[in-house]
PDB file of C-alpha atoms in Angstrom:
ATOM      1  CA  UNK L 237     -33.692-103.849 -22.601  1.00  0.00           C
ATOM      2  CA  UNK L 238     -30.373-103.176 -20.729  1.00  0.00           C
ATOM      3  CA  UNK L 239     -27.486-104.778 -22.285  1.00  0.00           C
ATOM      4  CA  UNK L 240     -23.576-105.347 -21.587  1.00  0.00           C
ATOM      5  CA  UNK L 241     -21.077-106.363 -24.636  1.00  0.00           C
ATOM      6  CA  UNK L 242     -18.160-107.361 -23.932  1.00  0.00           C
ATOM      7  CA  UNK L 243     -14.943-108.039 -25.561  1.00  0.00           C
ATOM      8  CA  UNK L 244     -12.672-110.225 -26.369  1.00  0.00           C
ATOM      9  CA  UNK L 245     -14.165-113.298 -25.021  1.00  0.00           C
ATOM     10  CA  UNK L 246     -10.722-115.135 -24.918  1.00  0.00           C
ATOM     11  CA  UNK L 247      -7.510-113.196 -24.097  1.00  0.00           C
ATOM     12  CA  UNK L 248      -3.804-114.221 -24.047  1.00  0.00           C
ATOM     13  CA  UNK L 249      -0.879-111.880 -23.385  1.00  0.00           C
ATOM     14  CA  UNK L 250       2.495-112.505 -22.679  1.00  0.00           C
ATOM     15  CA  UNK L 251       3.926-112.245 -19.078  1.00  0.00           C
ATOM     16  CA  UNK L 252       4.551-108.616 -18.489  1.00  0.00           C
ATOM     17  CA  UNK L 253       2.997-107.307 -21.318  1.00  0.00           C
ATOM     18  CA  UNK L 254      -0.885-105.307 -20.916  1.00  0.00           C
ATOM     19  CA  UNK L 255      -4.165-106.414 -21.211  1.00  0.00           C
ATOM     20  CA  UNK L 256      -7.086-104.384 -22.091  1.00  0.00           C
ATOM     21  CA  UNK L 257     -10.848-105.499 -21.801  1.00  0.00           C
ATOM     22  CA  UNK L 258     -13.444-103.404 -23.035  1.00  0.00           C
ATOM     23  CA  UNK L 259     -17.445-103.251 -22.649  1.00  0.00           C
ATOM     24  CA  UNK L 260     -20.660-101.395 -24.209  1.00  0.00           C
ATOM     25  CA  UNK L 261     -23.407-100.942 -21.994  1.00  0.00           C
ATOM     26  CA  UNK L 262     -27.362 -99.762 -23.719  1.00  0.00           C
ATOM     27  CA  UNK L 263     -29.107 -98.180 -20.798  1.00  0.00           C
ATOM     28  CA  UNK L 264     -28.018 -94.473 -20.632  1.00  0.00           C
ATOM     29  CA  UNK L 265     -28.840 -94.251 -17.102  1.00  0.00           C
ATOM     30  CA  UNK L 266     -25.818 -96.422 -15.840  1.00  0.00           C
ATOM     31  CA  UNK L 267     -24.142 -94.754 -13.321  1.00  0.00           C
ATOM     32  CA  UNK L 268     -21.580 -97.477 -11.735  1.00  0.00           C
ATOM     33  CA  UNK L 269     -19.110 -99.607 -13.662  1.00  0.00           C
ATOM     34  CA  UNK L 270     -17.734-102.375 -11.381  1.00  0.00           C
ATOM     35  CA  UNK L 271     -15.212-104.922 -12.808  1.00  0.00           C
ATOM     36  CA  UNK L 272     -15.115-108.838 -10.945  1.00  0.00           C
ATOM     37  CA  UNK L 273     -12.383-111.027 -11.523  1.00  0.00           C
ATOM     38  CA  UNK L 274     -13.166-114.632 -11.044  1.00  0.00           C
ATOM     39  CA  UNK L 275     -10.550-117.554 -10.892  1.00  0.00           C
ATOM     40  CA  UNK L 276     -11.338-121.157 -11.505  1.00  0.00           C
ATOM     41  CA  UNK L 277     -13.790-122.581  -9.119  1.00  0.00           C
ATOM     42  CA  UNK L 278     -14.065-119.544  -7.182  1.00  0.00           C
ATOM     43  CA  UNK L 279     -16.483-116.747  -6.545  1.00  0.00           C
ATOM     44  CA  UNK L 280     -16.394-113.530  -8.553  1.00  0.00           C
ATOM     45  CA  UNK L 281     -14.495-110.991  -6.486  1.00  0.00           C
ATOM     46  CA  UNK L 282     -14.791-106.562  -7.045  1.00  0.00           C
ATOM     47  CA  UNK L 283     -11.692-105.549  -8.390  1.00  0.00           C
ATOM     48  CA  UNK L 284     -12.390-102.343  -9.359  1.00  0.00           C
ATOM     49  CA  UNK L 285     -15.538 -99.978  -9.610  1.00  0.00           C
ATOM     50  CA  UNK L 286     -16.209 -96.434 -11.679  1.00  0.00           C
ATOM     51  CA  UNK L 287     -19.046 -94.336 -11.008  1.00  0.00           C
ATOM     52  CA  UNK L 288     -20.309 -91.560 -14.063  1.00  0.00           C
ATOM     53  CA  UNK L 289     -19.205 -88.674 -12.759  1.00  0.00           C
ATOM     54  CA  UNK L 290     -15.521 -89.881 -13.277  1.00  0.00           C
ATOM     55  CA  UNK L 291     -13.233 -90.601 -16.663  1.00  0.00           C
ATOM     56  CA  UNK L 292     -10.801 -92.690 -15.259  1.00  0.00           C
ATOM     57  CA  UNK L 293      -9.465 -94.746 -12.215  1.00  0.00           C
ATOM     58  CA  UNK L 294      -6.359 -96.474 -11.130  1.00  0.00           C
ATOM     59  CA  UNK L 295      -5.513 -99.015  -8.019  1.00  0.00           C
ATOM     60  CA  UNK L 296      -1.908-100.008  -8.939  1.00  0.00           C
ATOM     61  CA  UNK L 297      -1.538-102.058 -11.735  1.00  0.00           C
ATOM     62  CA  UNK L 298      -5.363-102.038 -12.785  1.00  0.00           C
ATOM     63  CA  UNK L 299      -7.511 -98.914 -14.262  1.00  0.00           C
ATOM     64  CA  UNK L 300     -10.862 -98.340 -15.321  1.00  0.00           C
ATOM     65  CA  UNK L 301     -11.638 -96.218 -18.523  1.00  0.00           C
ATOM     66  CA  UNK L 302     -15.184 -94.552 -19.322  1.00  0.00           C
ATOM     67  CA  UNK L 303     -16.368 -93.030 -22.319  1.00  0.00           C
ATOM     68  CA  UNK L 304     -20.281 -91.688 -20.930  1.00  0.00           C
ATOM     69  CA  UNK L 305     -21.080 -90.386 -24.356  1.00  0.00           C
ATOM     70  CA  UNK L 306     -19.883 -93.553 -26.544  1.00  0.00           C
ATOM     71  CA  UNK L 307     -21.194 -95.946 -23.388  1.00  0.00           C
ATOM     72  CA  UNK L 308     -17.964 -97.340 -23.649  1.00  0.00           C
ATOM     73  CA  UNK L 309     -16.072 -98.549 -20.616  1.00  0.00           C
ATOM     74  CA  UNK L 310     -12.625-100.550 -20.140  1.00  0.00           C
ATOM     75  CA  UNK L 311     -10.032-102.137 -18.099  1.00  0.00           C
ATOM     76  CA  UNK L 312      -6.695-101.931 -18.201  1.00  0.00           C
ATOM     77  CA  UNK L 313      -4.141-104.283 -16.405  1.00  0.00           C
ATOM     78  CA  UNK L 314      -0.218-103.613 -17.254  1.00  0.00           C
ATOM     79  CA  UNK L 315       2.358-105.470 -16.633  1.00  0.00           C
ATOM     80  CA  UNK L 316       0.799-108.987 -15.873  1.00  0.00           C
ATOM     81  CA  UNK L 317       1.572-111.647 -13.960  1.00  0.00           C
ATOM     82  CA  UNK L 318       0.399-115.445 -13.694  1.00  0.00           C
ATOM     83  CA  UNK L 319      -1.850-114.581 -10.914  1.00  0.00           C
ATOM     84  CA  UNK L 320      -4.268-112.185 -13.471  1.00  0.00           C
ATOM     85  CA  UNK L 321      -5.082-115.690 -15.334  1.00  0.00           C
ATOM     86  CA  UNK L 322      -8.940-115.394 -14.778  1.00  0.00           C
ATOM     87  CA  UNK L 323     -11.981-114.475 -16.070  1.00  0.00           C
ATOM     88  CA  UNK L 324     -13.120-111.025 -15.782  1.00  0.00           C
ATOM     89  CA  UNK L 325     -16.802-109.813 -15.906  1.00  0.00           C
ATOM     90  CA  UNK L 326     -17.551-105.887 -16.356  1.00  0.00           C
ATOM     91  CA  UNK L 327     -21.270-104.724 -15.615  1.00  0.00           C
ATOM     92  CA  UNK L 328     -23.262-101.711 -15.636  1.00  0.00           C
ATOM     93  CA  UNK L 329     -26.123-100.650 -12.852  1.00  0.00           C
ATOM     94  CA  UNK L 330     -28.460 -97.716 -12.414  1.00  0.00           C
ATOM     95  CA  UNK L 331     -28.348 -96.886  -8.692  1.00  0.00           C
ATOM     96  CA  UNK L 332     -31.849 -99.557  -8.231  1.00  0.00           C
ATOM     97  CA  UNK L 333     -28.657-102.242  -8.041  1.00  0.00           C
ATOM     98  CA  UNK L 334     -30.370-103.947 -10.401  1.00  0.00           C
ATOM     99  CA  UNK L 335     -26.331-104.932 -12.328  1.00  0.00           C
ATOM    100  CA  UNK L 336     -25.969-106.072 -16.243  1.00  0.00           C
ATOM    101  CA  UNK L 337     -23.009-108.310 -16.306  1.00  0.00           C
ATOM    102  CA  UNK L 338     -21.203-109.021 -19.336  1.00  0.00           C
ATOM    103  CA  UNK L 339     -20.446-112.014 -20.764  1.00  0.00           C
ATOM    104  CA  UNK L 340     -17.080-112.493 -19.326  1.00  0.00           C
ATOM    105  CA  UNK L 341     -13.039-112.199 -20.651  1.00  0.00           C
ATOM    106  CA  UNK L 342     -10.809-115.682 -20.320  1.00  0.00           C
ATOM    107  CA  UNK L 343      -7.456-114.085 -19.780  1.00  0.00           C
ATOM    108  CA  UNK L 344      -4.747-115.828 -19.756  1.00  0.00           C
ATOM    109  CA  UNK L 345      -1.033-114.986 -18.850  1.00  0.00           C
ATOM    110  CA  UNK L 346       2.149-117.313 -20.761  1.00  0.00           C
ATOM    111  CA  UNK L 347       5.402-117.352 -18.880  1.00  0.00           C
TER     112      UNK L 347
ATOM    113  CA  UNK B 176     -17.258-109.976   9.209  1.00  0.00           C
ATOM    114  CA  UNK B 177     -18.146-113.178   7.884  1.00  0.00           C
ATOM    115  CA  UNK B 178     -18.998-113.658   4.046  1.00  0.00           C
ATOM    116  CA  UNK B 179     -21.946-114.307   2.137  1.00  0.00           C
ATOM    117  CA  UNK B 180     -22.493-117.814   2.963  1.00  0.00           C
ATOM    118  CA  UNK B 181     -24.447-120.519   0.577  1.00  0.00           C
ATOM    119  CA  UNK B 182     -26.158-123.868   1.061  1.00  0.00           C
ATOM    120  CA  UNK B 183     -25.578-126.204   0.299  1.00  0.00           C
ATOM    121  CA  UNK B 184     -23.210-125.944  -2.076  1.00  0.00           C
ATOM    122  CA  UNK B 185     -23.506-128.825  -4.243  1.00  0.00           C
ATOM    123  CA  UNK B 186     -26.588-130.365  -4.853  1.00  0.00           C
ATOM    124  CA  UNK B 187     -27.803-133.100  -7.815  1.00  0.00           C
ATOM    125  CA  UNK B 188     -31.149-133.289  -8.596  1.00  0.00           C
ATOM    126  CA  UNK B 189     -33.486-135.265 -11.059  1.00  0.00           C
ATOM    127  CA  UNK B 190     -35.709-133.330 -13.919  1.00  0.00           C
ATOM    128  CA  UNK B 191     -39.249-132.396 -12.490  1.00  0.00           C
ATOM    129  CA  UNK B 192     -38.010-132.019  -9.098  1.00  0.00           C
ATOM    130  CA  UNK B 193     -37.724-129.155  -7.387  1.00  0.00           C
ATOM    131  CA  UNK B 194     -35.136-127.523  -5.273  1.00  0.00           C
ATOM    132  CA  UNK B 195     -34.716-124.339  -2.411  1.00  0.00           C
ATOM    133  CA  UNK B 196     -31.163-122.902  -2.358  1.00  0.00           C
ATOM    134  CA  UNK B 197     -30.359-120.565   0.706  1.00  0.00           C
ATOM    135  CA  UNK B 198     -28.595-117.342   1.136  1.00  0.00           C
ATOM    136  CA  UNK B 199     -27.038-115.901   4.044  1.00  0.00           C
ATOM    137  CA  UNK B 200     -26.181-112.141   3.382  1.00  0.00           C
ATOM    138  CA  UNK B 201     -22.860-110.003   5.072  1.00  0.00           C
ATOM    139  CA  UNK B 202     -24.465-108.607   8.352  1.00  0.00           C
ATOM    140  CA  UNK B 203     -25.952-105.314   7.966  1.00  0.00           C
ATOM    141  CA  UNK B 204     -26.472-106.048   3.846  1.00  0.00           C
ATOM    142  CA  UNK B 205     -30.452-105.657   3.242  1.00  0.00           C
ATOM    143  CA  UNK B 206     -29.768-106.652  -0.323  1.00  0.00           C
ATOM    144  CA  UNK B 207     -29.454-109.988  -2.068  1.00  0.00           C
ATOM    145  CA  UNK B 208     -29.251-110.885  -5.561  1.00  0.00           C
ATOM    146  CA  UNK B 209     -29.271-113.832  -7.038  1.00  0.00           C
ATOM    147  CA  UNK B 210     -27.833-115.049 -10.128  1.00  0.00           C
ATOM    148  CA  UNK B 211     -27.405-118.327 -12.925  1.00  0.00           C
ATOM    149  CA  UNK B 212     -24.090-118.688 -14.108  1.00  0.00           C
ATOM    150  CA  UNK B 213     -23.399-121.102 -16.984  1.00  0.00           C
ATOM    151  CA  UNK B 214     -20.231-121.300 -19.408  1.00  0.00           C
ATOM    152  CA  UNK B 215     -22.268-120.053 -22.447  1.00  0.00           C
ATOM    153  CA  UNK B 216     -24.399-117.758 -21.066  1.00  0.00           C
ATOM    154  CA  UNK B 217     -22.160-115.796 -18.086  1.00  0.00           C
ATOM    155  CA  UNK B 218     -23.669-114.082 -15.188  1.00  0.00           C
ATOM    156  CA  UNK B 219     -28.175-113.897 -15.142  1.00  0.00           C
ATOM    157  CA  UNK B 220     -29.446-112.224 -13.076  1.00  0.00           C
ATOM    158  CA  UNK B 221     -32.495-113.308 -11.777  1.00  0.00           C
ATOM    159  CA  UNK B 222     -34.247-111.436  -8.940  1.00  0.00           C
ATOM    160  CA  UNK B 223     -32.957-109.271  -5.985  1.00  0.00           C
ATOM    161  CA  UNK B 224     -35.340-108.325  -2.529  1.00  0.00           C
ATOM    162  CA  UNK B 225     -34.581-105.932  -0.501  1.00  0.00           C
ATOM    163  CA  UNK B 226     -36.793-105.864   3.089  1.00  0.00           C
ATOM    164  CA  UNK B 227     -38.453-109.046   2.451  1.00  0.00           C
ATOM    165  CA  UNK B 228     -39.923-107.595  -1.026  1.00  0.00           C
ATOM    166  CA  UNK B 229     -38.682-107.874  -4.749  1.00  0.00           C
ATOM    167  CA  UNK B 230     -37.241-104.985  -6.216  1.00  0.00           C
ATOM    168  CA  UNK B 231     -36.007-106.003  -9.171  1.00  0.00           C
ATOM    169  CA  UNK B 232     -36.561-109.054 -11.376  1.00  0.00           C
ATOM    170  CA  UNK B 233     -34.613-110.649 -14.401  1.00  0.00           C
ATOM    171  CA  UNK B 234     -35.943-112.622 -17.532  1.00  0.00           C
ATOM    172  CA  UNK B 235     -36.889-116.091 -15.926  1.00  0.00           C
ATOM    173  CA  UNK B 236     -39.801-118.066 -16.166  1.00  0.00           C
ATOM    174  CA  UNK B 237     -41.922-118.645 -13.698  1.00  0.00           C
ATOM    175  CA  UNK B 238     -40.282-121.385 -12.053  1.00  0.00           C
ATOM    176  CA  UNK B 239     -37.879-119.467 -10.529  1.00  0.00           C
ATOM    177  CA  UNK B 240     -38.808-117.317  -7.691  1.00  0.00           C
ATOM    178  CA  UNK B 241     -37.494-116.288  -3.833  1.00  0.00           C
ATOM    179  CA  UNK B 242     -38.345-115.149  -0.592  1.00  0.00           C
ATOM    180  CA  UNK B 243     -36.490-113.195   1.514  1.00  0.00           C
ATOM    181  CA  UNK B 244     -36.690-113.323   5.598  1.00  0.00           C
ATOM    182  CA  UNK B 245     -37.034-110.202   8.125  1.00  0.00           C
ATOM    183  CA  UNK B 246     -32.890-111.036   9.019  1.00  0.00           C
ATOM    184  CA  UNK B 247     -32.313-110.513   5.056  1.00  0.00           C
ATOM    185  CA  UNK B 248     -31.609-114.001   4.499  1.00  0.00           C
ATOM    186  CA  UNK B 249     -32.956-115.058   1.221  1.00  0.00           C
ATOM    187  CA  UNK B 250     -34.243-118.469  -0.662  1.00  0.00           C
ATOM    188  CA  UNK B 251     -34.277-119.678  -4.358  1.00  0.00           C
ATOM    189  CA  UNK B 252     -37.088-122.013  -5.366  1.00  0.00           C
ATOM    190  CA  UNK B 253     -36.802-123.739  -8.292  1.00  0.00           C
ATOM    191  CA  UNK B 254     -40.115-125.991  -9.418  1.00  0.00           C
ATOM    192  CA  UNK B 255     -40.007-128.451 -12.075  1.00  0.00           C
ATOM    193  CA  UNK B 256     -36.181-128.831 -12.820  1.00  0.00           C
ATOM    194  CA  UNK B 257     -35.106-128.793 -16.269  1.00  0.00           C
ATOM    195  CA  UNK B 258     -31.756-130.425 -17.633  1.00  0.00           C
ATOM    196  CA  UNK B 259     -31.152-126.602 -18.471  1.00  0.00           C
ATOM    197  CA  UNK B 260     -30.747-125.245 -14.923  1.00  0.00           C
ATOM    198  CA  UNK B 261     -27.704-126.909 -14.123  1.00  0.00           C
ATOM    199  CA  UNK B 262     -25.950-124.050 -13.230  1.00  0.00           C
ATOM    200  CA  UNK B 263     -24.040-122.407 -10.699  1.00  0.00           C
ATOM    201  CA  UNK B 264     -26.195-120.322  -8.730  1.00  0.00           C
ATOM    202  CA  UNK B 265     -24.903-117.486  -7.099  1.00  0.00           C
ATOM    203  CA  UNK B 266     -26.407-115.068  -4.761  1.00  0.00           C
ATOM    204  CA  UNK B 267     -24.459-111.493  -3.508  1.00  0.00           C
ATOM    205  CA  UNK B 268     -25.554-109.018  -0.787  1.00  0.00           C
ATOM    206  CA  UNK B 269     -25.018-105.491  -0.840  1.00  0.00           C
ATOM    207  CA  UNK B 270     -25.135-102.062   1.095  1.00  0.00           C
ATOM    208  CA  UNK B 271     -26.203 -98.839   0.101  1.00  0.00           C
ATOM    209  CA  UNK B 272     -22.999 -96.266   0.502  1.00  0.00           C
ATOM    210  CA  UNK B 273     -24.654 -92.847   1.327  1.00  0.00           C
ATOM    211  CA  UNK B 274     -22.237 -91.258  -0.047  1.00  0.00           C
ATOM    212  CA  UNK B 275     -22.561 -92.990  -3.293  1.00  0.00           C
ATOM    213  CA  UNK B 276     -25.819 -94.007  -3.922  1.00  0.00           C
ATOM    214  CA  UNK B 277     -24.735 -96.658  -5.188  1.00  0.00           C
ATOM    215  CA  UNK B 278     -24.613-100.608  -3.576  1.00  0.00           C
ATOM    216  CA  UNK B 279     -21.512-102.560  -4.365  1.00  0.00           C
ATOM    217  CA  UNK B 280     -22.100-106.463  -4.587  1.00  0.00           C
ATOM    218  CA  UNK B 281     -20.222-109.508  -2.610  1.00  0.00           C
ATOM    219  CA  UNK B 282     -20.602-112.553  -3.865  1.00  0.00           C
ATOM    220  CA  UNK B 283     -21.149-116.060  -2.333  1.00  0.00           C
ATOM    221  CA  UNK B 284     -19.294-118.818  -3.198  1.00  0.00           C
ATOM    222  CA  UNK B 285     -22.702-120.397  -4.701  1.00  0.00           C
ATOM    223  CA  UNK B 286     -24.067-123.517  -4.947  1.00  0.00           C
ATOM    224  CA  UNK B 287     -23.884-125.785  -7.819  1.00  0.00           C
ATOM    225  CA  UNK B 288     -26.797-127.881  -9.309  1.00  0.00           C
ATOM    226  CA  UNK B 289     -26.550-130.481 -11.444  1.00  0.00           C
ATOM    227  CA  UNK B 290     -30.395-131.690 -12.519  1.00  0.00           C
ATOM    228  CA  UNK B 291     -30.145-135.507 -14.561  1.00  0.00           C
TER     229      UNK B 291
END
């Protein structure tokens, strides 16, 4: 059945430095990529989104890789800041909405 | 516009019991999803109706099913509570972008159950 890896589960990067999160999807008919951030004892919240006909998108500080023919996908966050301490869920969706989430990325940001 | 809205959003709950969570979708959104969320096992997705039918269903047992209403608000039944479903349950609504295709989900802020 459809399936989402990702990795690392648990991330920690130092103030200012990147952070890269990266995902495997199964189903070759996934067509949209979205990324949800989710702080502590809050609801997950769309960050950013990539559909299959693209490589690559950017919305400041955060892009969005993909890969179609290795069913890779990954975000990218650069120069980070306390406030990107979350966890981060990628996901994968033919256009029936039905969406794969991944297990989830605990990143967290030292000062 | 206002959010997706859950209630309630905490609820506790003793094993063989069941319990209805609700769902109020983003006006407009025909869509809702609904989803388990536990620290081991991440985001589940269990069901999602669009126009008062199911369109797509996830890898629950049978004690776990919905409804949705003509105004697209939806219900989660859970019969026979387990020690296992204490969970976060979220549900998110979504709208079909011509354009696109493709039907980008909001979340609630859930409800959380805690069965003893």
């Amino acid at each position: 059945g459809e399936n989402v890896e990702q990795h690392p589960s648990t991330l920690s990067v130092q103030e200012g430095d990147s952070a890269v999160i990266k995902c495997t999807y199964s189903d070759s008919a996934s067509n949209y990529f979205p990324w949800y951030k989710q702080e502590l004892g809050k609801r997950p919240q769309l960050i950013i989104d990539i559909r299959s006909n693209v490589g690559e998108k950017k919305d400041q500080r955060i892009a969005v890789t993909l890969n179609k023919t290795a069913k890779h996908f990954s975000l990218h966050i650069t120069e980070t800041q306390p406030e990107d301490s979350a966890v981060y869920f990628c996901a994968a969706s033919t256009s029936a909405s039905k969406i794969i989430f991944g297990s989830g990325t605990r990143l967290s940001i030292r000062p | 516009k206002a959010g997706v809205t859950q209630t309630p959003r905490y609820l506790i709950k003793t094993r063989g019991q069941q319990v209805t969570l609700s769902c109020s979708p983003i006006s407009g959104h025909r869509s809702v999803s609904w989803y388990q969320q536990t620290p081991g096992q991440g985001l589940q997705f269990l069901f999602e109706y669009f126009s008062e039918t199911q369109r797509n269903k996830g890898n629950f047992p049978g004690r776990f099913s919905g409804r949705q209403f003509s105004n697209s608000r939806s219900e989660m039944n859970v019969s026979t509570l387990e020690l296992g479903d204490s969970a976060l349950y979220l549900c998110a609504s979504s709208l079909l972008a011509r354009d696109t295709g493709q039907e980008t989900q909001y979340f609630g802020p859930g409800t959380r159950l805690l069965v003893l």
